[in-house]
């Protein structure tokens, strides 16, 4: 878990040290004060990018060339440090315990971060890519070989797609790539299927705790028809693939279908209900991660009160506490979130104003009392 953060040149935050950090950290302040920017900084030091933009440019303070985020961590009793620098151009510079590290995956494994923000409903309404990335977050953390298999698959797919677009198709070359593509796709499908089977049960439990929505179900789709070999599917769809210039079927088309009473959940659920289902998915992911890896996740929760009523907010906070997750939450009115916590142990509250972060006493009398 994070114990201290130093944020430099991130959006409207020029230079701030945020400490001490607790299990639950609440950042409150007016619109535009810099609350989401703090969450972005945490995401940056965990995954080398913000959750709002993959590019560094919008996140680096205007007029500056680079941003820097350092964090001190307490990891199973030992103190560790991580740091990231991102410039307008070039690769991120990452350091873990003083050593330069080239791959972002080393950071990502160390800091399992899950985001719950205003875009969470996209898990239901968005494209399959959003759900695939969600599923793969879990598979990446649980299956050691997943990342390399996925990279190899992507390489084959790129080759196959460029062959599809090249004039005078060479079918023997295509056959070579297809064999490889099928091999990696099957491995990816196995990893995903295994993860999904365990995850589905945990999701069911979390959802039942969070809401009475009856009849919501999750389904994993592997990206090509069940009961058919991918090799046969690729052969059968070759002429259409050639017309389109890309491969229609395979692991790149996998999806997690979320259905409510037999139809796509996004078409029936209200925006608030969608947010609650999205929260259940993320919380279940954190819980399943903890069950499998014996360490808790870090949640970045942006503007929790928005569209979530008090009762559901309370249950969400209880679920965060129950899985020992470290949580960074933003809100405009601190009482709306502080009232969800019965004790101020393990709670730190920070006021954010014009990019300045000030620790506040967490026992100012708001705990347990909010009228909204
Ligand atoms: N690259 C940048 N450089 C400097 N300031 C920026 C940059 N990008 C955004 N800002 C400003 O930073 C401020 C903080 O933005 P942020 O999204 O963190 O606010 P917030 O406290 O989360 O607000 P809200 O409650 O509306 O969500 C805003 O005033 C925004 O205009
Ligand atoms: Mg914000």
Short mmCIF file of C-alpha atoms and ligand atoms in Angstrom, two decimals:
data_model
loop_
_atom_site.label_atom_id
_atom_site.label_comp_id
_atom_site.label_asym_id
_atom_site.label_seq_id
_atom_site.Cartn_x
_atom_site.Cartn_y
_atom_site.Cartn_z
CA UNK A 1 0.00 0.00 0.00
CA UNK A 2 1.04 3.57 -0.63
CA UNK A 3 2.40 5.43 2.40
CA UNK A 4 3.55 8.67 0.74
CA UNK A 5 3.16 10.35 -2.63
CA UNK A 6 5.12 13.18 -4.22
CA UNK A 7 3.41 14.67 -7.23
CA UNK A 8 5.22 17.12 -9.51
CA UNK A 9 3.81 18.93 -12.55
CA UNK A 10 0.63 16.87 -12.88
CA UNK A 11 -2.17 19.07 -14.31
CA UNK A 12 -2.76 21.92 -11.82
CA UNK A 13 -0.54 20.33 -9.16
CA UNK A 14 2.87 22.03 -9.29
CA UNK A 15 4.53 20.14 -6.46
CA UNK A 16 2.79 18.42 -3.56
CA UNK A 17 3.66 15.78 -1.02
CA UNK A 18 0.63 13.79 0.11
CA UNK A 19 1.07 12.02 3.42
CA UNK A 20 0.42 10.25 5.68
CA UNK A 21 -1.65 7.85 3.65
CA UNK A 22 -4.03 5.42 5.31
CA UNK A 23 -6.17 2.55 4.15
CA UNK A 24 -8.97 4.93 3.21
CA UNK A 25 -7.98 8.33 1.83
CA UNK A 26 -10.59 10.94 1.05
CA UNK A 27 -9.84 13.97 -1.11
CA UNK A 28 -12.51 16.65 -1.13
CA UNK A 29 -12.72 20.05 -2.71
CA UNK A 30 -14.50 22.18 -5.26
CA UNK A 31 -14.81 21.45 -8.95
CA UNK A 32 -11.50 21.95 -10.71
CA UNK A 33 -9.45 21.90 -7.48
CA UNK A 34 -7.27 18.93 -8.49
CA UNK A 35 -8.90 15.85 -6.92
CA UNK A 36 -8.99 13.69 -10.03
CA UNK A 37 -5.46 14.84 -10.84
CA UNK A 38 -4.27 13.14 -7.63
CA UNK A 39 -5.89 9.87 -8.72
CA UNK A 40 -4.30 10.29 -12.13
CA UNK A 41 -0.90 10.72 -10.47
CA UNK A 42 -1.43 7.46 -8.55
CA UNK A 43 -2.45 5.70 -11.75
CA UNK A 44 0.59 7.16 -13.47
CA UNK A 45 2.98 5.69 -10.91
CA UNK A 46 1.18 2.33 -11.10
CA UNK A 47 0.70 1.91 -14.84
CA UNK A 48 2.78 4.67 -16.44
CA UNK A 49 -0.33 6.42 -17.77
CA UNK A 50 -3.44 8.17 -16.59
CA UNK A 51 -6.86 6.52 -16.74
CA UNK A 52 -8.17 9.56 -18.59
CA UNK A 53 -5.53 9.67 -21.34
CA UNK A 54 -2.91 7.27 -22.54
CA UNK A 55 -0.80 10.19 -23.76
CA UNK A 56 1.28 12.09 -21.22
CA UNK A 57 0.77 15.51 -22.84
CA UNK A 58 -2.64 16.43 -21.37
CA UNK A 59 -1.56 15.29 -17.90
CA UNK A 60 1.73 17.23 -17.78
CA UNK A 61 1.12 20.71 -16.36
CA UNK A 62 0.64 23.24 -19.14
CA UNK A 63 3.90 24.83 -20.27
CA UNK A 64 6.03 22.10 -18.66
CA UNK A 65 8.06 19.39 -20.35
CA UNK A 66 7.62 16.49 -17.94
CA UNK A 67 5.81 15.19 -14.89
CA UNK A 68 7.25 13.17 -12.02
CA UNK A 69 5.46 11.02 -9.45
CA UNK A 70 7.26 9.24 -6.61
CA UNK A 71 5.65 6.89 -4.17
CA UNK A 72 6.69 5.14 -1.02
CA UNK A 73 5.08 1.77 -0.48
CA UNK A 74 4.64 -0.61 2.38
CA UNK A 75 4.67 -4.05 0.81
CA UNK A 76 4.34 -7.05 3.13
CA UNK A 77 6.32 -5.38 5.89
CA UNK A 78 9.08 -3.89 3.74
CA UNK A 79 9.44 -0.32 2.51
CA UNK A 80 9.74 0.15 -1.22
CA UNK A 81 9.92 3.09 -3.57
CA UNK A 82 8.69 3.61 -7.09
CA UNK A 83 9.01 6.60 -9.35
CA UNK A 84 8.00 7.62 -12.83
CA UNK A 85 8.91 10.46 -15.10
CA UNK A 86 6.97 11.11 -18.28
CA UNK A 87 7.98 13.69 -20.82
CA UNK A 88 6.12 15.18 -23.76
CA UNK A 89 8.06 12.80 -25.97
CA UNK A 90 9.82 9.53 -25.38
CA UNK A 91 9.35 6.48 -23.21
CA UNK A 92 8.44 6.65 -19.52
CA UNK A 93 11.39 6.47 -17.12
CA UNK A 94 10.54 4.04 -14.35
CA UNK A 95 12.46 3.29 -11.17
CA UNK A 96 11.65 0.62 -8.63
CA UNK A 97 13.71 0.64 -5.43
CA UNK A 98 16.29 2.88 -7.10
CA UNK A 99 16.78 0.62 -10.13
CA UNK A 100 15.72 1.59 -13.65
CA UNK A 101 13.08 -0.70 -15.03
CA UNK A 102 12.12 -0.88 -18.68
CA UNK A 103 8.81 -2.68 -18.60
CA UNK A 104 5.58 -1.18 -17.32
CA UNK A 105 4.40 -4.67 -16.41
CA UNK A 106 6.85 -4.73 -13.48
CA UNK A 107 5.08 -1.67 -12.08
CA UNK A 108 1.65 -3.07 -12.84
CA UNK A 109 2.37 -6.33 -11.00
CA UNK A 110 3.61 -4.44 -7.96
CA UNK A 111 0.66 -2.03 -7.88
CA UNK A 112 -2.67 -3.66 -8.75
CA UNK A 113 -4.82 -0.59 -9.29
CA UNK A 114 -8.54 -0.60 -10.11
CA UNK A 115 -10.41 2.54 -11.13
CA UNK A 116 -14.04 3.35 -10.45
CA UNK A 117 -14.95 6.65 -12.05
CA UNK A 118 -17.67 8.38 -14.03
CA UNK A 119 -16.84 6.22 -17.03
CA UNK A 120 -17.49 2.97 -15.14
CA UNK A 121 -20.84 2.45 -16.86
CA UNK A 122 -18.84 1.92 -20.09
CA UNK A 123 -18.21 -1.58 -18.80
CA UNK A 124 -21.83 -2.14 -19.76
CA UNK A 125 -22.46 0.40 -22.50
CA UNK A 126 -19.04 0.57 -24.09
CA UNK A 127 -17.42 -1.60 -26.74
CA UNK A 128 -16.14 -5.12 -26.13
CA UNK A 129 -12.64 -3.65 -25.79
CA UNK A 130 -13.53 -2.13 -22.41
CA UNK A 131 -14.75 -5.48 -21.06
CA UNK A 132 -11.87 -7.41 -22.61
CA UNK A 133 -9.39 -5.07 -20.93
CA UNK A 134 -11.27 -5.54 -17.66
CA UNK A 135 -11.07 -9.32 -17.94
CA UNK A 136 -7.43 -9.22 -19.00
CA UNK A 137 -6.49 -7.09 -15.99
CA UNK A 138 -7.32 -10.10 -13.84
CA UNK A 139 -5.82 -12.68 -16.19
CA UNK A 140 -2.57 -10.66 -16.36
CA UNK A 141 -2.21 -10.63 -12.57
CA UNK A 142 -3.04 -14.29 -12.13
CA UNK A 143 -1.47 -16.03 -15.13
CA UNK A 144 2.27 -15.37 -15.37
CA UNK A 145 2.54 -16.28 -19.05
CA UNK A 146 -0.48 -14.36 -20.20
CA UNK A 147 1.31 -11.13 -21.13
CA UNK A 148 3.93 -12.82 -23.31
CA UNK A 149 1.32 -15.00 -24.98
CA UNK A 150 -0.83 -11.96 -25.66
CA UNK A 151 2.12 -10.05 -27.14
CA UNK A 152 2.99 -13.00 -29.39
CA UNK A 153 -0.62 -13.24 -30.47
CA UNK A 154 -0.70 -9.54 -31.32
CA UNK A 155 2.45 -9.93 -33.42
CA UNK A 156 0.90 -12.78 -35.44
CA UNK A 157 -2.36 -10.91 -35.85
CA UNK A 158 -0.56 -7.85 -37.16
CA UNK A 159 1.30 -9.97 -39.70
CA UNK A 160 -1.88 -11.71 -40.77
CA UNK A 161 -3.75 -8.41 -41.15
CA UNK A 162 -0.97 -6.88 -43.23
CA UNK A 163 -0.96 -10.00 -45.44
CA UNK A 164 -4.74 -9.62 -45.85
CA UNK A 165 -4.17 -6.08 -47.07
CA UNK A 166 -1.25 -6.87 -49.37
CA UNK A 167 -2.00 -7.51 -53.02
CA UNK A 168 -1.39 -11.01 -54.34
CA UNK A 169 -2.06 -13.00 -51.21
CA UNK A 170 0.43 -15.72 -50.46
CA UNK A 171 -1.63 -18.57 -49.01
CA UNK A 172 1.36 -20.58 -47.79
CA UNK A 173 2.60 -17.60 -45.80
CA UNK A 174 -0.92 -17.10 -44.48
CA UNK A 175 -1.08 -20.74 -43.37
CA UNK A 176 2.12 -20.32 -41.35
CA UNK A 177 0.73 -17.32 -39.49
CA UNK A 178 -2.62 -19.06 -38.97
CA UNK A 179 -0.98 -22.01 -37.21
CA UNK A 180 0.77 -19.66 -34.79
CA UNK A 181 -2.27 -17.47 -34.37
CA UNK A 182 -4.46 -20.46 -33.48
CA UNK A 183 -1.91 -21.76 -30.99
CA UNK A 184 -1.69 -18.47 -29.09
CA UNK A 185 -5.44 -17.85 -29.31
CA UNK A 186 -6.14 -21.22 -27.70
CA UNK A 187 -3.71 -20.49 -24.88
CA UNK A 188 -5.27 -17.06 -24.29
CA UNK A 189 -8.74 -18.61 -24.31
CA UNK A 190 -7.65 -21.17 -21.70
CA UNK A 191 -6.22 -18.46 -19.43
CA UNK A 192 -9.32 -16.30 -19.77
CA UNK A 193 -11.74 -19.17 -19.30
CA UNK A 194 -9.98 -20.33 -16.15
CA UNK A 195 -9.99 -16.82 -14.70
CA UNK A 196 -13.60 -16.23 -15.66
CA UNK A 197 -14.83 -19.40 -13.96
CA UNK A 198 -13.44 -18.32 -10.60
CA UNK A 199 -14.36 -14.68 -11.09
CA UNK A 200 -17.99 -15.32 -11.98
CA UNK A 201 -18.73 -16.89 -8.60
CA UNK A 202 -17.09 -14.02 -6.69
CA UNK A 203 -19.00 -11.50 -8.79
CA UNK A 204 -22.28 -13.24 -7.94
CA UNK A 205 -21.55 -12.90 -4.20
CA UNK A 206 -20.53 -9.24 -4.43
CA UNK A 207 -23.52 -8.35 -6.57
CA UNK A 208 -25.89 -10.00 -4.11
CA UNK A 209 -24.39 -7.94 -1.28
CA UNK A 210 -24.62 -4.73 -3.24
CA UNK A 211 -28.02 -4.90 -4.87
CA UNK A 212 -31.21 -6.90 -5.24
CA UNK A 213 -30.94 -6.96 -9.04
CA UNK A 214 -32.17 -10.44 -9.79
CA UNK A 215 -31.44 -12.05 -13.10
CA UNK A 216 -28.11 -10.48 -13.95
CA UNK A 217 -25.62 -12.86 -15.55
CA UNK A 218 -22.10 -12.78 -16.95
CA UNK A 219 -20.94 -14.73 -19.97
CA UNK A 220 -17.49 -15.13 -21.41
CA UNK A 221 -17.26 -15.15 -25.23
CA UNK A 222 -13.94 -16.28 -26.61
CA UNK A 223 -14.05 -14.44 -29.96
CA UNK A 224 -15.01 -17.29 -32.25
CA UNK A 225 -17.88 -19.73 -32.26
CA UNK A 226 -17.98 -22.32 -29.47
CA UNK A 227 -17.62 -25.87 -30.72
CA UNK A 228 -15.56 -24.85 -33.75
CA UNK A 229 -11.81 -24.89 -34.27
CA UNK A 230 -10.36 -21.41 -34.82
CA UNK A 231 -8.32 -22.78 -37.76
CA UNK A 232 -11.54 -23.84 -39.54
CA UNK A 233 -13.21 -20.53 -38.71
CA UNK A 234 -10.24 -18.61 -40.18
CA UNK A 235 -10.34 -20.69 -43.37
CA UNK A 236 -14.10 -20.25 -43.75
CA UNK A 237 -13.91 -16.50 -43.23
CA UNK A 238 -10.83 -15.84 -45.35
CA UNK A 239 -12.61 -14.31 -48.32
CA UNK A 240 -14.53 -11.89 -46.08
CA UNK A 241 -11.34 -11.12 -44.11
CA UNK A 242 -9.68 -10.24 -47.42
CA UNK A 243 -12.51 -7.87 -48.31
CA UNK A 244 -12.37 -6.24 -44.89
CA UNK A 245 -8.60 -6.21 -44.62
CA UNK A 246 -8.58 -7.56 -41.08
CA UNK A 247 -9.15 -10.78 -39.14
CA UNK A 248 -12.74 -11.01 -37.92
CA UNK A 249 -12.41 -13.85 -35.43
CA UNK A 250 -9.97 -14.71 -32.68
CA UNK A 251 -8.90 -13.79 -29.16
CA UNK A 252 -8.92 -10.09 -30.10
CA UNK A 253 -12.71 -10.30 -30.33
CA UNK A 254 -13.36 -11.86 -26.91
CA UNK A 255 -16.05 -10.27 -24.77
CA UNK A 256 -17.70 -10.43 -21.41
CA UNK A 257 -21.43 -10.25 -22.00
CA UNK A 258 -23.46 -8.75 -19.18
CA UNK A 259 -27.08 -9.72 -19.47
CA UNK A 260 -30.12 -8.79 -17.41
CA UNK A 261 -33.21 -10.94 -17.71
CA UNK A 262 -31.92 -12.38 -20.93
CA UNK A 263 -31.03 -9.15 -22.74
CA UNK A 264 -28.01 -6.84 -22.86
CA UNK A 265 -27.94 -5.22 -19.40
CA UNK A 266 -27.05 -1.80 -20.86
CA UNK A 267 -30.44 -1.58 -22.58
CA UNK A 268 -32.50 -2.12 -19.40
CA UNK A 269 -30.57 -0.77 -16.42
CA UNK A 270 -30.63 2.85 -15.28
CA UNK A 271 -27.37 4.77 -15.25
CA UNK A 272 -27.16 4.43 -11.47
CA UNK A 273 -27.82 0.68 -11.68
CA UNK A 274 -25.16 0.38 -14.37
CA UNK A 275 -22.71 2.12 -12.07
CA UNK A 276 -23.57 -0.28 -9.27
CA UNK A 277 -23.07 -3.31 -11.52
CA UNK A 278 -19.77 -1.81 -12.73
CA UNK A 279 -18.75 -1.26 -9.10
CA UNK A 280 -19.66 -4.88 -8.32
CA UNK A 281 -17.46 -6.04 -11.20
CA UNK A 282 -14.50 -4.01 -9.96
CA UNK A 283 -14.98 -4.94 -6.32
CA UNK A 284 -15.28 -8.61 -7.28
CA UNK A 285 -12.08 -8.28 -9.25
CA UNK A 286 -10.28 -6.85 -6.23
CA UNK A 287 -11.68 -9.57 -4.01
CA UNK A 288 -10.77 -12.38 -6.40
CA UNK A 289 -7.27 -10.92 -6.79
CA UNK A 290 -6.90 -10.95 -3.02
CA UNK A 291 -8.13 -14.52 -2.75
CA UNK A 292 -5.67 -15.71 -5.36
CA UNK A 293 -2.62 -13.57 -4.59
CA UNK A 294 -3.06 -12.96 -0.87
CA UNK A 295 -2.63 -9.22 -1.16
CA UNK A 296 -5.18 -6.44 -1.47
CA UNK A 297 -5.72 -4.10 -4.42
CA UNK A 298 -5.67 -0.34 -4.62
CA UNK A 299 -8.90 1.37 -5.65
CA UNK A 300 -9.12 4.83 -7.21
CA UNK A 301 -12.70 5.98 -6.77
CA UNK A 302 -13.50 9.25 -8.47
CA UNK A 303 -16.56 11.11 -7.24
CA UNK A 304 -18.26 8.21 -5.50
CA UNK A 305 -21.45 10.04 -4.51
CA UNK A 306 -22.31 10.90 -8.13
CA UNK A 307 -25.47 8.98 -9.01
CA UNK A 308 -25.03 6.44 -6.19
CA UNK A 309 -27.48 6.69 -3.31
CA UNK A 310 -26.49 6.61 0.33
CA UNK A 311 -27.40 2.98 0.95
CA UNK A 312 -25.37 1.67 -1.97
CA UNK A 313 -22.51 4.02 -1.10
CA UNK A 314 -22.43 2.57 2.39
CA UNK A 315 -22.33 -1.02 1.10
CA UNK A 316 -19.58 -0.13 -1.36
CA UNK A 317 -17.44 1.33 1.41
CA UNK A 318 -18.10 -1.73 3.60
CA UNK A 319 -16.94 -3.96 0.76
CA UNK A 320 -13.75 -1.93 0.27
CA UNK A 321 -12.99 -2.26 3.97
CA UNK A 322 -13.79 -5.97 4.00
CA UNK A 323 -11.13 -6.73 1.40
CA UNK A 324 -8.49 -4.52 3.10
CA UNK A 325 -8.11 -2.54 -0.11
CA UNK A 326 -6.33 0.77 0.00
CA UNK A 327 -8.79 3.31 -1.34
CA UNK A 328 -8.33 6.81 -2.71
CA UNK A 329 -11.69 8.53 -3.01
CA UNK A 330 -12.66 11.94 -4.25
CA UNK A 331 -15.81 13.90 -3.51
CA UNK A 332 -17.01 17.47 -3.35
CA UNK A 333 -18.71 17.21 0.02
CA UNK A 334 -16.63 15.23 2.48
CA UNK A 335 -19.58 14.38 4.73
CA UNK A 336 -21.18 12.35 1.93
CA UNK A 337 -18.30 9.91 2.02
CA UNK A 338 -17.02 10.21 5.59
CA UNK A 339 -20.44 9.23 6.89
CA UNK A 340 -19.85 5.76 5.40
CA UNK A 341 -17.04 5.07 7.88
CA UNK A 342 -17.88 4.35 11.47
CA UNK A 343 -14.43 4.93 12.85
CA UNK A 344 -11.69 7.31 11.84
CA UNK A 345 -9.01 4.71 12.34
CA UNK A 346 -7.31 4.05 9.03
CA UNK A 347 -8.93 7.14 7.54
CA UNK A 348 -7.13 10.21 6.23
CA UNK A 349 -8.91 13.24 4.86
CA UNK A 350 -7.33 15.83 2.57
CA UNK A 351 -8.70 19.12 1.38
CA UNK A 352 -7.75 20.01 -2.19
CA UNK A 353 -7.75 23.62 -3.31
CA UNK A 354 -6.11 25.12 -6.42
CA UNK A 355 -3.76 22.16 -6.74
CA UNK A 356 -2.72 22.24 -3.04
CA UNK A 357 -3.42 19.22 -0.84
CA UNK A 358 -3.81 19.73 2.92
CA UNK A 359 -4.28 16.98 5.45
CA UNK A 360 -7.38 17.58 7.61
CA UNK A 361 -8.31 16.10 10.94
CA UNK A 362 -10.52 13.11 10.13
CA UNK A 363 -12.43 13.40 13.40
CA UNK A 364 -14.05 16.74 12.71
CA UNK A 365 -17.43 15.39 13.59
CA UNK A 366 -18.71 14.25 10.22
CA UNK A 367 -18.21 10.57 10.73
CA UNK A 368 -21.48 8.72 10.92
CA UNK A 369 -23.66 11.74 10.21
CA UNK A 370 -24.82 12.90 6.84
CA UNK A 371 -28.31 13.84 5.84
CA UNK A 372 -28.18 13.18 2.12
N1 LIG B 1 -2.32 20.02 -18.31
C1 LIG B 1 -2.85 20.83 -17.40
N2 LIG B 1 -2.09 21.79 -16.84
C2 LIG B 1 -2.59 22.61 -15.88
N3 LIG B 1 -3.85 22.53 -15.43
C3 LIG B 1 -4.64 21.59 -15.95
C4 LIG B 1 -4.19 20.69 -16.96
N4 LIG B 1 -5.20 19.87 -17.28
C5 LIG B 1 -6.24 20.24 -16.53
N5 LIG B 1 -5.91 21.27 -15.73
C6 LIG B 1 -6.74 21.94 -14.70
O1 LIG B 1 -6.50 21.27 -13.48
C7 LIG B 1 -7.59 21.49 -12.61
C8 LIG B 1 -7.87 20.23 -11.81
O2 LIG B 1 -8.55 19.28 -12.59
P1 LIG B 1 -9.20 18.02 -11.91
O3 LIG B 1 -9.86 17.26 -12.99
O4 LIG B 1 -8.21 17.32 -11.08
O5 LIG B 1 -10.28 18.69 -10.95
P2 LIG B 1 -11.27 18.03 -9.91
O6 LIG B 1 -10.96 18.56 -8.56
O7 LIG B 1 -11.28 16.57 -10.09
O8 LIG B 1 -12.67 18.66 -10.39
P3 LIG B 1 -14.15 18.02 -10.48
O9 LIG B 1 -14.75 18.10 -9.12
O10 LIG B 1 -14.83 18.96 -11.42
O11 LIG B 1 -14.03 16.65 -11.03
C9 LIG B 1 -8.72 21.99 -13.47
O12 LIG B 1 -8.93 23.34 -13.16
C10 LIG B 1 -8.22 21.83 -14.88
O13 LIG B 1 -8.69 22.84 -15.74
MG1 LIG B 2 -12.68 15.28 -10.86
#
